[in-house]
XYZ file of C-alpha atoms in Angstrom:
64
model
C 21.024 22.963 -8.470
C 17.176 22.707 -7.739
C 15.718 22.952 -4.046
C 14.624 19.247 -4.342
C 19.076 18.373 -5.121
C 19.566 20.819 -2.182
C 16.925 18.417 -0.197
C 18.825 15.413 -0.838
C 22.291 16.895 -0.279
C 21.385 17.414 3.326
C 20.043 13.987 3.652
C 23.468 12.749 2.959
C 25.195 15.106 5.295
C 22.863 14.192 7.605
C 21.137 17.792 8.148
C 17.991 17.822 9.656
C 17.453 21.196 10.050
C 18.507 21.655 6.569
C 16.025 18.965 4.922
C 12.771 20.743 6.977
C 14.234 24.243 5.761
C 13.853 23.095 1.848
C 11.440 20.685 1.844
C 9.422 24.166 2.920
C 10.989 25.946 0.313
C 10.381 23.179 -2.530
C 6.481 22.903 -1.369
C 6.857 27.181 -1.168
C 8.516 26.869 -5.133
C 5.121 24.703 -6.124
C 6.973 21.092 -6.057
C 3.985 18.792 -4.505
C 4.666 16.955 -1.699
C 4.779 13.254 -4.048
C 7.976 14.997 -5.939
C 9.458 15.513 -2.384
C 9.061 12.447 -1.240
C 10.258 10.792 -4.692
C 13.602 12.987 -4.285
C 13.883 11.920 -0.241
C 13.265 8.131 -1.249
C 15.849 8.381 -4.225
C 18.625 9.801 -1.461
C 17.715 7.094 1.103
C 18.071 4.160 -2.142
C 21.799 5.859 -2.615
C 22.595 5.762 1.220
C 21.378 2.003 0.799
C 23.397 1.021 -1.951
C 26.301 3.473 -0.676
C 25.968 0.881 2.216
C 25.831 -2.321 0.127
C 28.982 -1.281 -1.127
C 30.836 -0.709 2.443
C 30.861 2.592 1.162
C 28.758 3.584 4.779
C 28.786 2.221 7.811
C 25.878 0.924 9.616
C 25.942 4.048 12.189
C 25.543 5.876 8.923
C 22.707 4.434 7.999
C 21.353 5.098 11.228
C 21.538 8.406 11.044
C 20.015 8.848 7.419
């Protein structure tokens, strides 16, 4: 799993402290700051069709 999976993973579990902690380490590993933001936006379009599907709740999104 690559640092920029790992990134993503804790946007769905809703870690914040875990999202700042590899976001550092994927800018640290040489991803730029664009592929960060590509994998962040990709999570938050899954979280948005999770909640199109009444998959999530709207308190979920919320917290995403």
């Amino acid at each position: 799993m690559s640092v920029l999976d790992k990134v993503v993973l804790d946007l769905f579990s809703y870690d914040v402290d875990g999202i700042k902690v590899d976001v550092e380490k994927a800018l640290e590993k040489g991803f730029s700051p664009l592929e960060v933001i590509n994998a962040l936006s990709n999570g938050m379009r899954e979280i948005g069709d999770k909640f199109a599907r009444l998959e999530l709740f709207l308190t979920d999104l919320m917290m995403a």
